[in-house]
Every structure is written in C-alpha cells, then in structure tokens.
Amino acid sequence: MNILQSNKRPIIISGPCSAETEEQVIQTARDLKATGKVDILRAGIWKPRTRPNSFEGVGEIGLDWLINAGKETNLPVITEVANAKHVEATLKAGFNRLWIGARTTVNPFAVQEIADALKGTNVEVLVKNPINPDLNLWIGAIERFKNVGISEVHAIHRGFSSFNNRKYRNDPMWEIPLGLKREFPEIKLICDPSHITGKRDLLQEVSQKAMDLIYDGLMIESHIDPDNAWSDAAQQITPATLSNLINELVLRNESSLDKQVAKDLSDLRLSINSIDNEILSLISQRMNVAEEIGIYKKENNVTILQPKRWGTIQKKLIENAENQGLSIKFVKKYLEAIHQESIRHQTAIMNK
Ligand code: PEP
Ligand code: MN
C-alpha cells in the first residue's frame, strides 16, 4: 500500500538534511528503521544554499546511497529536485517520489521545467511552500504537476521567510497552508517543523500544533550526529529523539463520538458564534462614532490622520490587552485593521 494514499496519520518522513557520506546515510536509515515509526526516508542530494561556498550537497553520487539505504531497510525514499537534470538523474537512479524545495516553488519556470521532465511518469511529487507567503504561487506549482498528469501531488509546509519573526527560522503563518487545504482538500498536507523552527527545542510544540490542525504528516530532519551535520545542524535530531517526539504527540480526533462531549462542544461553539456577532456589532457602532468624528473633522478642517493621538491610544490598548492575556502581535494586527477601517469610513465622509 502506498503510504501517501493510505489513511495513516501522521505519516513520518525523516532523514538527514543532506546526504554526507554513504556511511551516514545507511546508518541513519538503519536507526530510523529501528524506531519502527518512519514511513519514508529523506535526504537532500543537491542543496540550495543561501551563500556559495557552503556545502552544496554531494551531488549525483549520493543518489545510489539513498536508493541502497531504502532497499536495505525496506523504506521508500525521497529527495529534492530543482531542475530537469536532477529529474533525469533521479529517475535513472530509481526514485519514484520527489520533493520540490521552497526556493524552487517560487519560480514558475523551474517548476514547469520539472513538471515537463516528469510528464508520463508515475512519480509522486511533494511541493514545499514558496519562501514568500504567496498562496497562489503554491497553488500554481501544484497545478503545474497536476496539469502534466501527475496524479499524486502533495504539499509540505515549511514556513515563510520573514524579517520580524525571531522565534522561528521561518514564520509558519498557519493560515496559508490551511488555505491550500481548502483549495485542494484531497491532498496530503505534511508539516516540516525542522525548517519552520530552525531549532530542535521547538520541534515538539510545532509538531503538536500541526497534529491539532489535522495535518496528515510530518517531515523532520534526523542525523546520527546532529551537532556535526554539514547543513542545518541546529535543527536536526537523532533517530532516538525523533522516536520520543512521536511518542509524545497527542493525536486528537476531529470529532468526538462521545455524545456529552459533542453537546458540550456544540454549546461552546454557540457561545463563540454569539460573541463573534457581538464583536461585529460593537465594531460597527465604533465605525458610526468614527463617522461622526469625521463630520466634525470636515467642518473644522482637521486631518483624518492624527498620528500622535493614535500612538497614545495604541500604547494604552496594548497594555490593557496584555493584562487580559492577548498577545501583543495579535492586538497590533487587530488595531491596525480597525484603524484602517475607521480611516476608510472617515475618508468617505470627507469626500461626500
Ligand atoms: C530541505 O528540506 O532540506 C530544504 C532545503 O528545505 P527548504 O526547501 O524547505 O528550505
Ligand atoms: Mn535542511
């Protein structure tokens, strides 16, 4: 049974960021197999790196290491391709499952070239999200593979490059992969906590979050000697640590069969719905007041934007919100949206 077509959850893909030596690949594969928890063995052969002179992968020679490790351990294997030449080499070596890296998904020319090279094969393709938070680019890449007749196309969420997220290496922006799942409900959605977090200490919490959001699987980098890995050392874990991580995941059901639980949940949801309606009505009242202010501003020739006043209000509200257990990030986003909408209402008044 093909694992990506099965209902197993979570599907676990693991293996080193990069194939480094034949020894490292086979030993990692054996240790992963011994955990009994891994479904697919991964390793990068060609590594897209931010700067040249970093380790850029062992290249073609590593393809056979991975294929042989897969044969010995009876694990299916997967590697990354970034151009048609890579596709040709992997097909020749016997791969029938490939992933597209985040730096490739951003480039429709590269994606199309790879899709064309795969036309007529029954290779499974897992498409990582693009580096930038553009849902359509991700959708478009998936469509390019579907359009050439690849029937098994799935998605890997590895987070998005961002300037202001210091906690994670790549901001997860969970709403984007969930948007993808709405567009393609049939595809398997795999979370890659390794590239999201960039730090092994955060793998457990992000993996758990993915499970709570009903992801189908996890792709987690593992290495026999993580600290000395040639790439992404800080985020790799040993196969034994991976095994513990999976043991500790709590797998919750999407819907509970227990009648009392279902009723309690439904009551809570009703209360959420009613609060949401109240919030909307309050915001609408707030906009009415903003419009009245707009009329005063117009009559007295005062600008719509009052940066100083807005700054003071924001500071007070953020303090208040923090005391009530809301995150600063959320409150800032919320205030920004409210302010924009307020300005829109006042501008309409000014232009009347
Ligand atoms: C990888 O999986 O090792 C990799 C290079 O990932 P990404 O394309 O997500 O950076
Ligand atoms: Mn990596």
Coordinates of C-alpha atoms and ligand atoms in Angstrom, one line a residue:
M1 CA 0.0 0.0 0.0
N2 CA 1.4 3.4 -1.0
I3 CA 1.8 5.3 2.2
L4 CA 0.6 8.7 0.9
Q5 CA -2.6 7.1 -0.4
S6 CA -3.2 5.4 3.0
N7 CA -5.0 6.8 6.0
K8 CA -2.1 6.5 8.3
R9 CA -1.7 9.7 10.4
P10 CA 0.8 11.0 11.0
I11 CA 2.9 9.9 8.0
I12 CA 6.5 10.4 9.1
I13 CA 9.2 11.4 6.6
S14 CA 12.7 11.6 8.2
G15 CA 16.4 11.5 7.4
P16 CA 19.3 13.9 7.1
C17 CA 19.1 17.4 5.7
S18 CA 21.9 16.3 3.4
A19 CA 23.4 13.0 2.4
E20 CA 27.0 13.5 3.5
T21 CA 28.7 10.1 3.3
E22 CA 27.5 6.6 2.3
E23 CA 28.1 5.6 5.9
Q24 CA 26.0 8.4 7.4
V25 CA 23.1 7.7 5.0
I26 CA 22.9 4.0 5.7
Q27 CA 23.4 4.3 9.5
T28 CA 20.7 7.0 9.8
A29 CA 18.4 4.8 7.7
R30 CA 19.0 1.8 9.9
D31 CA 18.5 3.8 13.1
L32 CA 15.3 5.3 11.7
K33 CA 14.0 1.9 10.7
A34 CA 14.7 0.5 14.2
T35 CA 12.3 3.1 15.7
G36 CA 9.5 1.5 13.7
K37 CA 7.9 4.9 13.3
V38 CA 9.3 6.2 10.0
D39 CA 7.4 5.7 6.7
I40 CA 9.7 7.5 4.2
L41 CA 13.4 8.1 4.2
R42 CA 14.6 11.6 3.1
A43 CA 18.0 13.1 2.2
G44 CA 19.0 16.2 0.2
I45 CA 21.5 15.4 -2.6
W46 CA 21.7 18.9 -4.2
K47 CA 21.4 21.6 -1.5
P48 CA 20.2 25.1 -2.5
R49 CA 22.2 27.3 -0.1
T50 CA 21.9 31.0 0.6
R51 CA 25.6 31.6 0.0
P52 CA 28.1 29.9 -2.3
N53 CA 31.0 28.0 -0.5
S54 CA 28.5 26.5 1.9
F55 CA 28.2 22.7 1.5
E56 CA 26.0 22.4 -1.6
G57 CA 25.3 18.6 -1.4
V58 CA 27.3 15.6 -2.5
G59 CA 25.5 15.5 -5.9
E60 CA 24.6 12.5 -8.1
I61 CA 26.9 10.1 -6.3
G62 CA 24.5 10.3 -3.3
L63 CA 21.5 9.1 -5.2
D64 CA 22.6 5.4 -5.0
W65 CA 23.4 5.8 -1.3
L66 CA 19.8 6.7 -0.7
I67 CA 18.4 4.1 -3.0
N68 CA 20.5 1.4 -1.4
A69 CA 19.6 2.5 2.1
G70 CA 16.0 2.4 1.1
K71 CA 16.4 -1.2 -0.3
E72 CA 18.2 -2.4 2.8
T73 CA 15.7 -1.0 5.3
N74 CA 12.7 -1.5 3.1
L75 CA 11.8 2.2 3.4
P76 CA 10.5 4.3 0.4
V77 CA 12.9 7.2 -0.3
I78 CA 12.5 10.8 -1.4
T79 CA 14.9 13.5 -2.4
E80 CA 14.7 17.1 -3.7
V81 CA 15.0 18.1 -7.4
A82 CA 15.4 21.7 -8.6
N83 CA 15.7 21.3 -12.4
A84 CA 15.2 18.9 -15.3
K85 CA 18.7 17.5 -15.0
H86 CA 18.0 16.5 -11.4
V87 CA 14.8 14.8 -12.5
E88 CA 16.7 12.8 -15.2
A89 CA 19.3 11.6 -12.7
T90 CA 16.8 10.7 -10.0
L91 CA 14.6 8.7 -12.5
K92 CA 17.7 6.9 -13.7
A93 CA 18.7 6.0 -10.1
G94 CA 15.2 4.6 -9.5
F95 CA 13.4 7.3 -7.5
N96 CA 9.6 7.4 -7.7
R97 CA 9.0 10.1 -5.1
L98 CA 10.5 13.6 -5.2
W99 CA 10.0 16.9 -3.4
I100 CA 10.3 20.4 -4.7
G101 CA 12.1 22.8 -2.5
A102 CA 10.9 26.2 -1.2
R103 CA 13.4 28.1 -3.4
T104 CA 12.1 26.3 -6.5
T105 CA 8.4 26.7 -5.9
V106 CA 8.8 30.5 -6.1
N107 CA 9.9 30.1 -9.7
P108 CA 7.2 29.1 -12.2
F109 CA 9.8 28.5 -15.0
A110 CA 11.7 26.0 -12.8
V111 CA 8.5 24.3 -11.7
Q112 CA 7.3 24.0 -15.3
E113 CA 10.6 22.6 -16.4
I114 CA 10.5 19.9 -13.7
A115 CA 6.8 19.1 -14.4
D116 CA 7.6 18.7 -18.1
A117 CA 10.5 16.4 -17.3
L118 CA 8.1 14.3 -15.1
K119 CA 5.4 14.0 -17.7
G120 CA 4.3 10.4 -18.4
T121 CA 5.9 9.1 -15.2
N122 CA 4.0 7.9 -12.1
V123 CA 6.4 9.8 -9.7
E124 CA 4.8 11.3 -6.6
V125 CA 5.6 14.9 -6.0
L126 CA 5.6 16.8 -2.7
V127 CA 5.6 20.5 -3.2
K128 CA 7.0 22.7 -0.5
N129 CA 5.5 26.1 0.1
P130 CA 7.3 29.0 -1.7
I131 CA 9.7 31.0 0.5
N132 CA 7.4 34.1 0.3
P133 CA 3.9 33.9 1.8
D134 CA 2.1 33.7 -1.6
L135 CA -0.7 31.1 -1.5
N136 CA -1.3 31.4 -5.3
L137 CA 2.3 30.6 -6.1
W138 CA 2.0 27.4 -4.1
I139 CA -1.4 26.5 -5.7
G140 CA 0.1 27.3 -9.1
A141 CA 3.1 24.9 -8.6
I142 CA 0.7 22.1 -7.6
E143 CA -1.4 22.8 -10.7
R144 CA 1.6 22.6 -13.0
F145 CA 2.2 19.0 -11.8
K146 CA -1.4 18.1 -12.0
N147 CA -1.6 19.5 -15.5
V148 CA 1.1 17.2 -16.8
G149 CA -0.8 14.2 -15.5
I150 CA 1.0 13.6 -12.1
S151 CA -1.8 12.1 -10.0
E152 CA -0.1 12.1 -6.6
V153 CA 0.8 15.6 -5.8
H154 CA 1.0 16.6 -2.1
A155 CA 2.2 19.6 -0.1
I156 CA 4.8 20.3 2.5
H157 CA 4.5 23.3 4.8
R158 CA 8.0 24.6 5.8
G159 CA 7.2 28.2 6.8
F160 CA 7.9 31.6 5.2
S161 CA 10.9 33.8 5.2
S162 CA 10.2 36.9 7.4
F163 CA 12.1 39.8 8.8
N164 CA 10.3 40.1 12.1
N165 CA 9.8 36.6 13.5
R166 CA 12.6 35.9 15.9
K167 CA 11.2 32.8 17.4
Y168 CA 11.2 30.8 14.3
R169 CA 13.6 30.4 11.4
N170 CA 10.6 30.6 9.0
D171 CA 7.3 32.0 10.1
P172 CA 4.6 29.3 10.0
M173 CA 1.7 31.6 9.0
W174 CA -0.7 28.7 9.5
E175 CA -3.5 30.4 7.7
I176 CA -1.7 29.9 4.3
P177 CA -1.4 26.0 4.4
L178 CA -4.9 25.9 5.7
G179 CA -6.0 28.0 2.7
L180 CA -4.2 25.5 0.5
K181 CA -6.1 22.6 2.1
R182 CA -9.3 24.4 1.4
E183 CA -8.3 24.7 -2.3
F184 CA -7.2 21.0 -2.5
P185 CA -9.0 19.0 0.2
E186 CA -7.7 15.7 -1.3
I187 CA -4.0 16.4 -1.0
K188 CA -1.9 15.3 2.0
L189 CA -0.6 18.2 4.0
I190 CA 2.8 17.5 5.6
C191 CA 4.3 19.9 8.1
D192 CA 8.1 20.4 8.2
P193 CA 8.8 21.6 11.7
S194 CA 12.6 21.4 11.1
H195 CA 12.7 24.3 8.6
I196 CA 9.9 26.2 10.4
T197 CA 11.7 26.3 13.7
G198 CA 15.4 26.0 12.8
K199 CA 15.9 24.8 16.4
R200 CA 15.5 21.3 17.7
D201 CA 14.0 22.6 21.0
L202 CA 10.9 23.9 19.3
L203 CA 10.2 20.8 17.1
Q204 CA 7.8 19.2 19.7
E205 CA 5.5 22.2 20.0
V206 CA 5.3 22.8 16.3
S207 CA 4.7 19.1 15.5
Q208 CA 1.9 19.1 18.1
K209 CA 0.3 22.2 16.6
A210 CA 0.4 20.5 13.1
M211 CA -1.4 17.5 14.6
D212 CA -4.0 19.7 16.2
L213 CA -4.6 21.4 12.8
I214 CA -5.2 17.9 11.3
Y215 CA -2.1 17.7 9.2
D216 CA -1.5 14.4 7.6
G217 CA 2.1 14.0 8.4
L218 CA 5.5 15.4 9.5
M219 CA 8.8 15.8 7.7
I220 CA 11.5 16.0 10.4
E221 CA 15.3 16.1 9.7
S222 CA 17.3 13.5 11.6
H223 CA 21.0 12.7 11.7
I224 CA 23.2 10.2 13.5
D225 CA 25.4 13.1 14.8
P226 CA 23.2 16.2 14.6
D227 CA 25.7 18.7 16.0
N228 CA 28.2 17.8 13.4
A229 CA 25.8 17.8 10.4
W230 CA 27.2 19.5 7.3
S231 CA 23.9 21.5 6.9
D232 CA 21.1 22.6 9.3
A233 CA 22.9 21.2 12.4
A234 CA 20.8 23.2 14.9
Q235 CA 17.5 21.7 13.8
Q236 CA 18.4 18.1 13.3
I237 CA 17.8 15.3 15.9
T238 CA 18.9 11.7 16.4
P239 CA 16.5 8.9 15.3
A240 CA 16.1 8.1 19.0
T241 CA 15.0 11.7 19.8
L242 CA 12.6 11.6 16.8
S243 CA 11.1 8.4 18.2
N244 CA 10.5 10.2 21.6
L245 CA 9.0 13.2 19.8
I246 CA 6.5 11.0 18.0
N247 CA 5.6 9.1 21.2
E248 CA 4.8 12.3 22.9
L249 CA 2.4 13.6 20.3
V250 CA -1.2 13.8 21.4
L251 CA -3.4 12.7 18.5
R252 CA -6.8 14.2 18.9
N253 CA -9.9 13.2 16.9
E254 CA -11.5 15.7 14.6
S255 CA -14.9 14.9 16.0
S256 CA -15.6 13.1 19.2
L257 CA -18.1 10.2 19.2
D258 CA -19.0 10.8 22.8
K259 CA -22.4 12.4 22.9
Q260 CA -21.8 14.5 26.0
V261 CA -18.5 15.8 24.6
A262 CA -20.3 16.6 21.3
K263 CA -23.0 18.5 23.2
D264 CA -20.6 20.5 25.3
L265 CA -18.6 21.4 22.2
S266 CA -21.6 22.5 20.4
D267 CA -22.7 24.7 23.3
L268 CA -19.3 26.3 23.4
R269 CA -19.4 26.9 19.7
L270 CA -22.8 28.6 20.0
S271 CA -21.4 30.8 22.6
I272 CA -18.4 31.7 20.3
N273 CA -20.8 32.5 17.5
S274 CA -22.8 34.8 19.7
I275 CA -19.7 36.5 20.9
D276 CA -18.5 37.0 17.3
N277 CA -21.8 38.6 16.4
E278 CA -21.5 40.9 19.4
I279 CA -17.9 41.9 18.4
L280 CA -19.1 42.7 14.9
S281 CA -22.0 44.8 16.2
L282 CA -19.6 46.7 18.5
I283 CA -17.2 47.3 15.7
S284 CA -20.0 48.6 13.6
Q285 CA -21.0 51.0 16.4
R286 CA -17.4 52.1 16.7
M287 CA -17.4 53.0 13.0
N288 CA -20.6 55.0 13.4
V289 CA -18.8 57.1 16.0
A290 CA -15.8 57.4 13.8
E291 CA -18.1 58.8 11.1
E292 CA -19.5 61.4 13.5
I293 CA -15.9 62.4 14.3
G294 CA -15.3 62.5 10.5
I295 CA -18.1 65.1 10.2
Y296 CA -16.5 67.3 12.9
K297 CA -13.1 67.0 11.3
K298 CA -14.6 68.0 8.0
E299 CA -16.4 71.0 9.4
N300 CA -13.4 72.2 11.3
N301 CA -10.7 71.4 8.7
V302 CA -8.9 68.8 10.7
T303 CA -6.9 66.0 9.1
I304 CA -8.2 62.4 9.2
L305 CA -5.0 61.0 10.4
Q306 CA -3.9 62.1 13.9
P307 CA -0.7 60.1 14.4
K308 CA 0.1 61.4 17.9
R309 CA -3.3 60.6 19.3
W310 CA -3.3 57.2 17.6
G311 CA 0.1 56.4 19.1
T312 CA -1.1 57.1 22.6
I313 CA -4.3 55.1 22.2
Q314 CA -2.4 52.2 20.8
K315 CA 0.1 52.1 23.7
K316 CA -2.7 52.1 26.3
L317 CA -4.7 49.4 24.5
I318 CA -1.7 47.1 24.1
E319 CA -1.0 47.3 27.8
N320 CA -4.6 46.6 28.6
A321 CA -4.8 43.7 26.1
E322 CA -1.6 42.2 27.6
N323 CA -3.2 42.2 31.0
Q324 CA -6.1 40.3 29.5
G325 CA -3.9 37.5 28.1
L326 CA -3.9 38.7 24.5
S327 CA -0.7 38.6 22.5
I328 CA 0.9 41.9 21.5
K329 CA 1.2 40.6 17.9
F330 CA -2.5 39.9 17.7
V331 CA -3.6 43.2 19.3
K332 CA -1.3 45.2 17.0
K333 CA -2.8 43.5 13.9
Y334 CA -6.3 44.0 15.2
L335 CA -5.7 47.7 16.0
E336 CA -4.2 48.2 12.6
A337 CA -7.2 46.7 10.9
I338 CA -9.7 48.8 13.0
H339 CA -7.7 51.9 12.3
Q340 CA -7.7 51.2 8.5
E341 CA -11.4 50.7 8.5
S342 CA -12.0 53.8 10.6
I343 CA -10.0 55.9 8.1
R344 CA -12.0 54.4 5.3
H345 CA -15.2 55.5 6.9
Q346 CA -13.9 59.0 7.7
T347 CA -12.5 59.4 4.1
A348 CA -15.9 58.6 2.7
I349 CA -17.4 61.3 4.9
M350 CA -14.7 63.8 3.8
N351 CA -15.3 63.1 0.2
K352 CA -19.0 63.5 0.4
Ligands
PEP1 C1 15.3 20.7 2.9 O1 14.3 20.1 3.1 O2 16.4 20.3 3.3 C2 15.3 22.0 2.3 C3 16.3 22.5 1.6 O3 14.2 22.6 2.6 P1 13.5 24.0 2.1 O4 13.4 23.9 0.6 O5 12.2 24.0 2.8 O6 14.4 25.1 2.5
MN2 MN 17.6 21.2 5.7

